[in-house]
Coordinates of C-alpha atoms in Angstrom, one line a residue:
X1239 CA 109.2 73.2 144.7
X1240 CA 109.9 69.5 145.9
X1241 CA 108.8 70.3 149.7
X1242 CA 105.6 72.7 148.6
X1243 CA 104.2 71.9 151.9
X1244 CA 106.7 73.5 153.9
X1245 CA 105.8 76.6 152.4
X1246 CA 103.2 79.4 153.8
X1247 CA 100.1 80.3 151.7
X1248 CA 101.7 83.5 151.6
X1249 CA 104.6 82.4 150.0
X1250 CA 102.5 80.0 147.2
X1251 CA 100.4 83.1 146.2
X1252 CA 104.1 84.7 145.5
X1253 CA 105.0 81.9 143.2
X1254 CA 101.8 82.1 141.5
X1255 CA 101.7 86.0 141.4
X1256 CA 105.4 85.9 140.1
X1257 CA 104.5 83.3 137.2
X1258 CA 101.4 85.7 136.2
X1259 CA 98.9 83.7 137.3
X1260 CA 96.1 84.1 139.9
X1261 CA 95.2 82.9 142.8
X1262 CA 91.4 83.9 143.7
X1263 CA 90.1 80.4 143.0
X1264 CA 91.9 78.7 145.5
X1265 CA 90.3 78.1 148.8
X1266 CA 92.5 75.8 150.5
X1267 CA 96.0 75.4 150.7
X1268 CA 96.1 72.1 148.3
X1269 CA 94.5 74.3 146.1
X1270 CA 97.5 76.7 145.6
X1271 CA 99.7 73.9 145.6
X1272 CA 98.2 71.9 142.8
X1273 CA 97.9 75.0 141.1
X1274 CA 102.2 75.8 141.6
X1275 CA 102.4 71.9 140.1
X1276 CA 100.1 72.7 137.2
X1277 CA 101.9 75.9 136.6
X1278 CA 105.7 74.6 136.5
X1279 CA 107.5 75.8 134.1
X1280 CA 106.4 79.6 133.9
X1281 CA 108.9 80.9 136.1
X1282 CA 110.4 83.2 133.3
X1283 CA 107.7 85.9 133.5
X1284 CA 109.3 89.1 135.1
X1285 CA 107.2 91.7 136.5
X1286 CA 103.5 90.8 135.1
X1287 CA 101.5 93.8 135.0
X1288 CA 97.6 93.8 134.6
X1289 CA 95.8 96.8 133.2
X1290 CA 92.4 97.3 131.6
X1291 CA 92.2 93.6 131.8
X1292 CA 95.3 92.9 129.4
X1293 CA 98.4 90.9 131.0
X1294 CA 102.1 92.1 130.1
X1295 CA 105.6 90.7 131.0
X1296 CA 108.9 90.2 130.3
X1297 CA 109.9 86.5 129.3
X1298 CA 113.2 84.9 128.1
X1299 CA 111.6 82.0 125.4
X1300 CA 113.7 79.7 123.4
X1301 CA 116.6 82.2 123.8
X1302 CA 114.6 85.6 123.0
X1303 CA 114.0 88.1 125.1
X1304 CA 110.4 88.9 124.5
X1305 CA 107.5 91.6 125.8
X1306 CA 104.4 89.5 125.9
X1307 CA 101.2 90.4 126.6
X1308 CA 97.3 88.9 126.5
X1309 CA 94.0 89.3 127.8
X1310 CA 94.2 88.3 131.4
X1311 CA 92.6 84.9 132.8
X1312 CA 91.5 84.3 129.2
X1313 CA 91.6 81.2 127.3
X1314 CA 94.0 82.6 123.9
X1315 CA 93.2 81.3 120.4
X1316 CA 95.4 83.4 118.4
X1317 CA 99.3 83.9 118.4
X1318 CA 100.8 87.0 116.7
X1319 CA 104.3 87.0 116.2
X1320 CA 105.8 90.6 116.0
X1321 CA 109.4 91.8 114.9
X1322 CA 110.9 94.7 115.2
X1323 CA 113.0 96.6 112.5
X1324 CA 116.6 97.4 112.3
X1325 CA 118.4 99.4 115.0
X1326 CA 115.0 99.6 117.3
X1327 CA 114.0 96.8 120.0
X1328 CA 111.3 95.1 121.5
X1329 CA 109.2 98.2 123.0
X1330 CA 109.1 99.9 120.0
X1331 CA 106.1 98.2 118.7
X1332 CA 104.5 96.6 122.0
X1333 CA 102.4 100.0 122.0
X1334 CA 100.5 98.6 118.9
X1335 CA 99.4 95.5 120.8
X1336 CA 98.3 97.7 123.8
X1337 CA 96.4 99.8 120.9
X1338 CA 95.2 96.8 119.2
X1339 CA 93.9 95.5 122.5
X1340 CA 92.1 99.1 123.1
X1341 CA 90.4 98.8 120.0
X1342 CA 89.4 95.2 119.2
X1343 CA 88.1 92.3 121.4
X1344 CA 90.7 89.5 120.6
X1345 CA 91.5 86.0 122.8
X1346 CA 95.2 86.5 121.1
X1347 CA 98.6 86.4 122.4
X1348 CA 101.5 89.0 121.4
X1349 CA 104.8 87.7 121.5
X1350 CA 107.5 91.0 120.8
X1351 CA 110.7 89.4 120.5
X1352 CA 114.3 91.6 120.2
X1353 CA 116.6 90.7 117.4
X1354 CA 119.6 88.4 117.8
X1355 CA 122.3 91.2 117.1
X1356 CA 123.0 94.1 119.9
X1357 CA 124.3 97.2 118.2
X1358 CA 124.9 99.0 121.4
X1359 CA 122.5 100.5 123.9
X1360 CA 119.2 99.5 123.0
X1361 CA 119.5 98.3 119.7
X1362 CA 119.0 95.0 118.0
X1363 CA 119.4 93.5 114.1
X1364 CA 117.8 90.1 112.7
X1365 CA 120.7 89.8 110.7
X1366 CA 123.6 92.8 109.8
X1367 CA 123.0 95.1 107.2
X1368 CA 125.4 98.1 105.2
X1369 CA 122.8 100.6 104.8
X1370 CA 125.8 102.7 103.1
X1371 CA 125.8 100.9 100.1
X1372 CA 121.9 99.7 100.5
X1373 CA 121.5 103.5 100.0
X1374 CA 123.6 104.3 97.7
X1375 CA 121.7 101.5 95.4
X1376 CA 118.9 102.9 95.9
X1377 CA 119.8 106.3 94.7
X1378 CA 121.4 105.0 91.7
X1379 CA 118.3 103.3 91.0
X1380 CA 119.6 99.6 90.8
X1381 CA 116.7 99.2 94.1
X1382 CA 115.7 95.3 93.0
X1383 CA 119.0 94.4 93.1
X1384 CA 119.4 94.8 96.7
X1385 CA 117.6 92.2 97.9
X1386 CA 117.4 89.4 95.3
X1387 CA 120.1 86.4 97.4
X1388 CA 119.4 85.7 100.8
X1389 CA 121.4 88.0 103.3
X1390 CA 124.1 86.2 105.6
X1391 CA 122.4 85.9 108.9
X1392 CA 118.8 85.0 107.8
X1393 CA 119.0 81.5 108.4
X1394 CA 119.7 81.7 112.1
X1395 CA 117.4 84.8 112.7
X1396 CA 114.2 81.9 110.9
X1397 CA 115.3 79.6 113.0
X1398 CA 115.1 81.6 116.2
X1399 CA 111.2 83.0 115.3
X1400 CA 110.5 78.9 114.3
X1401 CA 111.5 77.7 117.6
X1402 CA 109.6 80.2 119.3
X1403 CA 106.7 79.5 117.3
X1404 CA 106.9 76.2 117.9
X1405 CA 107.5 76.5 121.7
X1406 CA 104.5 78.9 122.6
X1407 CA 101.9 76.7 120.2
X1408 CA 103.1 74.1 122.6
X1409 CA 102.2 75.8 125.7
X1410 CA 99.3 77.6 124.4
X1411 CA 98.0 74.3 122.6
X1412 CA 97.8 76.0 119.0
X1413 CA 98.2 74.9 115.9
X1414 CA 100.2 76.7 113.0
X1415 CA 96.9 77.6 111.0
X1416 CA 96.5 79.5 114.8
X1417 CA 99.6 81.8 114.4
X1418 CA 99.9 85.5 112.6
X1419 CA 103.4 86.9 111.7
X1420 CA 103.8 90.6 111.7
X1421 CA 106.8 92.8 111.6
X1422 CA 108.2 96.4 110.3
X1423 CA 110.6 97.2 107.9
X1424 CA 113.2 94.5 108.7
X1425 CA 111.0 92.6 111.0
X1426 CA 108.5 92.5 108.4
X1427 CA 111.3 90.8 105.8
X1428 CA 111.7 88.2 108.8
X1429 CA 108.1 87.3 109.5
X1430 CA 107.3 86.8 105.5
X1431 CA 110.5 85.0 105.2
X1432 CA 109.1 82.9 108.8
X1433 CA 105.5 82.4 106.9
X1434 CA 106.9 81.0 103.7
X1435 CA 109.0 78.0 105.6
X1436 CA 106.5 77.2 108.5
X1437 CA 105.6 73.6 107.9
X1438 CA 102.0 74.5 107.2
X1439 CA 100.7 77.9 106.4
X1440 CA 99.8 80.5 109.2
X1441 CA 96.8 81.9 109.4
X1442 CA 98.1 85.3 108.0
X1443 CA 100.9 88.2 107.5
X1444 CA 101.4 91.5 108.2
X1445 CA 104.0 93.6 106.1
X1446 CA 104.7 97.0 107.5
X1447 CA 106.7 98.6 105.3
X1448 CA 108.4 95.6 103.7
X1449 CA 110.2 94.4 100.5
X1450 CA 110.9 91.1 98.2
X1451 CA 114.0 90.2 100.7
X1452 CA 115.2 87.1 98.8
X1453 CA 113.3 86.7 95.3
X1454 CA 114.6 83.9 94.2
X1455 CA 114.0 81.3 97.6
X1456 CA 110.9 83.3 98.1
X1457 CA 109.7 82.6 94.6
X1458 CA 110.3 78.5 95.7
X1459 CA 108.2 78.9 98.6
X1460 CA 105.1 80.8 97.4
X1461 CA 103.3 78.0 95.8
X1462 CA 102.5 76.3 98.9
X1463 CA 101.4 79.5 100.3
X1464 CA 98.5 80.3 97.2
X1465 CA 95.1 82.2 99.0
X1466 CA 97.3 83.3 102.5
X1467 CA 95.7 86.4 104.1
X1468 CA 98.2 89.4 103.8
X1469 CA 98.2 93.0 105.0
X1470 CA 101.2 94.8 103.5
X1471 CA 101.1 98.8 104.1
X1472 CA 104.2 101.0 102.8
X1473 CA 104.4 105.0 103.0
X1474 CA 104.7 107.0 99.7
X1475 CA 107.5 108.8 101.0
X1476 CA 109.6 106.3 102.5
X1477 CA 112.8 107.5 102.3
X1478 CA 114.4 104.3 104.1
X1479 CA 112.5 101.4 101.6
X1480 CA 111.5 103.5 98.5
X1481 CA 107.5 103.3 98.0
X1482 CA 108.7 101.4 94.8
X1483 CA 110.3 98.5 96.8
X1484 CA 107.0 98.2 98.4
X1485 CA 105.4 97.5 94.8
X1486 CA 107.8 95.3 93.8
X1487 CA 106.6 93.2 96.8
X1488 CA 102.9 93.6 96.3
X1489 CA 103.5 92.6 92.5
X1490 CA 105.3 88.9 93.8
X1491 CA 102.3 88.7 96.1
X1492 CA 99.6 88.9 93.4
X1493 CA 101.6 87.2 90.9
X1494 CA 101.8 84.2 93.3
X1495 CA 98.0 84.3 94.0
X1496 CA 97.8 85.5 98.0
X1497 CA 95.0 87.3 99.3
X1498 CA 96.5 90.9 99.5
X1499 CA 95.0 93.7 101.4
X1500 CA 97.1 96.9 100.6
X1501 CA 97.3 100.0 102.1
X1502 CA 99.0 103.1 100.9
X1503 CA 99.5 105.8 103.5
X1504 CA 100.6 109.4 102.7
X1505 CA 103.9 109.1 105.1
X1506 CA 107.9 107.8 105.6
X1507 CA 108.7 104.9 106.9
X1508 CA 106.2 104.5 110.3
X1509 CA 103.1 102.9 111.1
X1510 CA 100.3 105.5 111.2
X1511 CA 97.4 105.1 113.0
X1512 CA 95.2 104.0 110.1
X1513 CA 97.1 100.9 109.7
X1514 CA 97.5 100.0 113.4
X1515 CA 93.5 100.6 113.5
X1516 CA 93.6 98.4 110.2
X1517 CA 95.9 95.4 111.6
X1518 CA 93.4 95.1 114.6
X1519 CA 90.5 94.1 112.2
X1520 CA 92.7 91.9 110.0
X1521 CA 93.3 90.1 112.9
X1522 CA 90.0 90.2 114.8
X1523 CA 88.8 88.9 110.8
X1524 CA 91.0 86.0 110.9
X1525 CA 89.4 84.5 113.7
X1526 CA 85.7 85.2 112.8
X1527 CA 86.5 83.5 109.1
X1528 CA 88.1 80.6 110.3

């Protein structure tokens, strides 16, 4: 990009295009090429699609490879972080942000990252986990004792979702009281374990089918957190994270004073409709009371 004038309008249109950005408003040649200069640094974007005026790609930030998406040629205000759960990847929740998008009117960006760990194929952990013995807890009924210390690979997995954080309210000139963290099963024990050591609090939390990971940090963190915005949902029959789990969570969550919406859904461990329907007015809500 040192010798942009050497170039063909054709060929500045393709940087632009490739970097998902447009090119319509530029009438002259100088145009496109301040417009290459302004957008420097956005090369990562793979394959930008537009449809029903929402923007998706594939982008490699601070390390993670990520499915973002976002209303196109819109100015965003919001950033939702979303993680996956244990053994899935990246595309197994970017349908709710395409649903979400259907459904609400939102200037917000979705960031899906995949997890840190490959397990073969397509599928990613935040951190490793023996679900052999995780289970066999659970049926012996010793289920708070699972999660009460902090699980060896935690720290690194925070620190990946921090820096990400940090580098897209960089680029997208947001603050922290600007971001949402969202996540199942897993993902959602990352994103509540993200919102708890952000240097400032986020503007809210979604738990899908989520549990009290680490009790005792958690418990030093939530005072700084009092009156955060959280949607937690579990299902009744959950037969990966007990229903009881889920309660165990909801009870820290009111005991340390956050605003809790709580949904109870007659299913397993999944994400029905209702509370994908639900998520898009949380977040739609967040905006309109700020």
């Amino acid at each position: 990009e040192s010798n942009l004038e050497s170039l063909s309008i054709k060929d500045l249109k393709q940087i632009l295009s490739d970097r998902g950005v447009g090119s319509s408003d530029c009438f002259e040649k100088s145009d496109l090429i301040a417009k290459v200069k302004a957008t420097q640094g956005m090369g990562n974007k793979k394959n930008v699609k537009v449809s029903g005026g929402i923007a998706q790609w594939k982008e490699t930030i601070t390390g993670l490879d990520c499915i973002v998406m976002e209303p196109d040629k819109q100015q965003v205000d919001q950033l939702v972080i979303v993680c996956h759960g244990y053994g899935a990847n990246n595309l197994d929740l970017a349908s709710i942000g395409e649903e979400i998008f259907r459904s609400q009117s939102l200037k917000a960006r979705f960031v899906f990252p995949n997890a840190i760990i490959s397990m073969g194929g397509q599928s990613y952990a935040w951190w490793p986990l023996d679900i052999q013995a995780m289970m066999m807890k659970i049926m012996a009924g010793d289920m708070n004792s699972i999660f009460v210390t902090p699980p060896d690979g935690l720290n690194e997995a925070r620190e990946k979702i921090l820096n990400l954080i940090e580098n897209q309210c960089a680029e997208l000139k947001l603050q922290t009281s600007d971001v949402v963290l969202a996540g199942f099963s897993q993902g959602s024990m990352l994103a509540s374990d993200v919102a708890l050591h952000l240097p400032s609090s986020p503007a809210g939390l979604i738990i899908l089918s989520g549990v009290l990971l680490a009790r005792d940090l958690w418990q030093s963190k939530a005072e700084s957190r009092k009156g955060l915005r959280v949607l937690q949902s579990h299902g009744t029959k959950d037969p990966i994270l007990p229903f009881a789990l889920g309660n165990t969570l909801k009870d820290f969550l009111e005991r340390n004073e956050f605003n809790l919406e709580h949904i109870v859904f007659d299913g397993g461990h999944t994400i029905p409709l209702q509370v994908i329907s639900k998520m898009g007015t949380f977040l739609k809500s967040l905006k309109t009371s700020s």
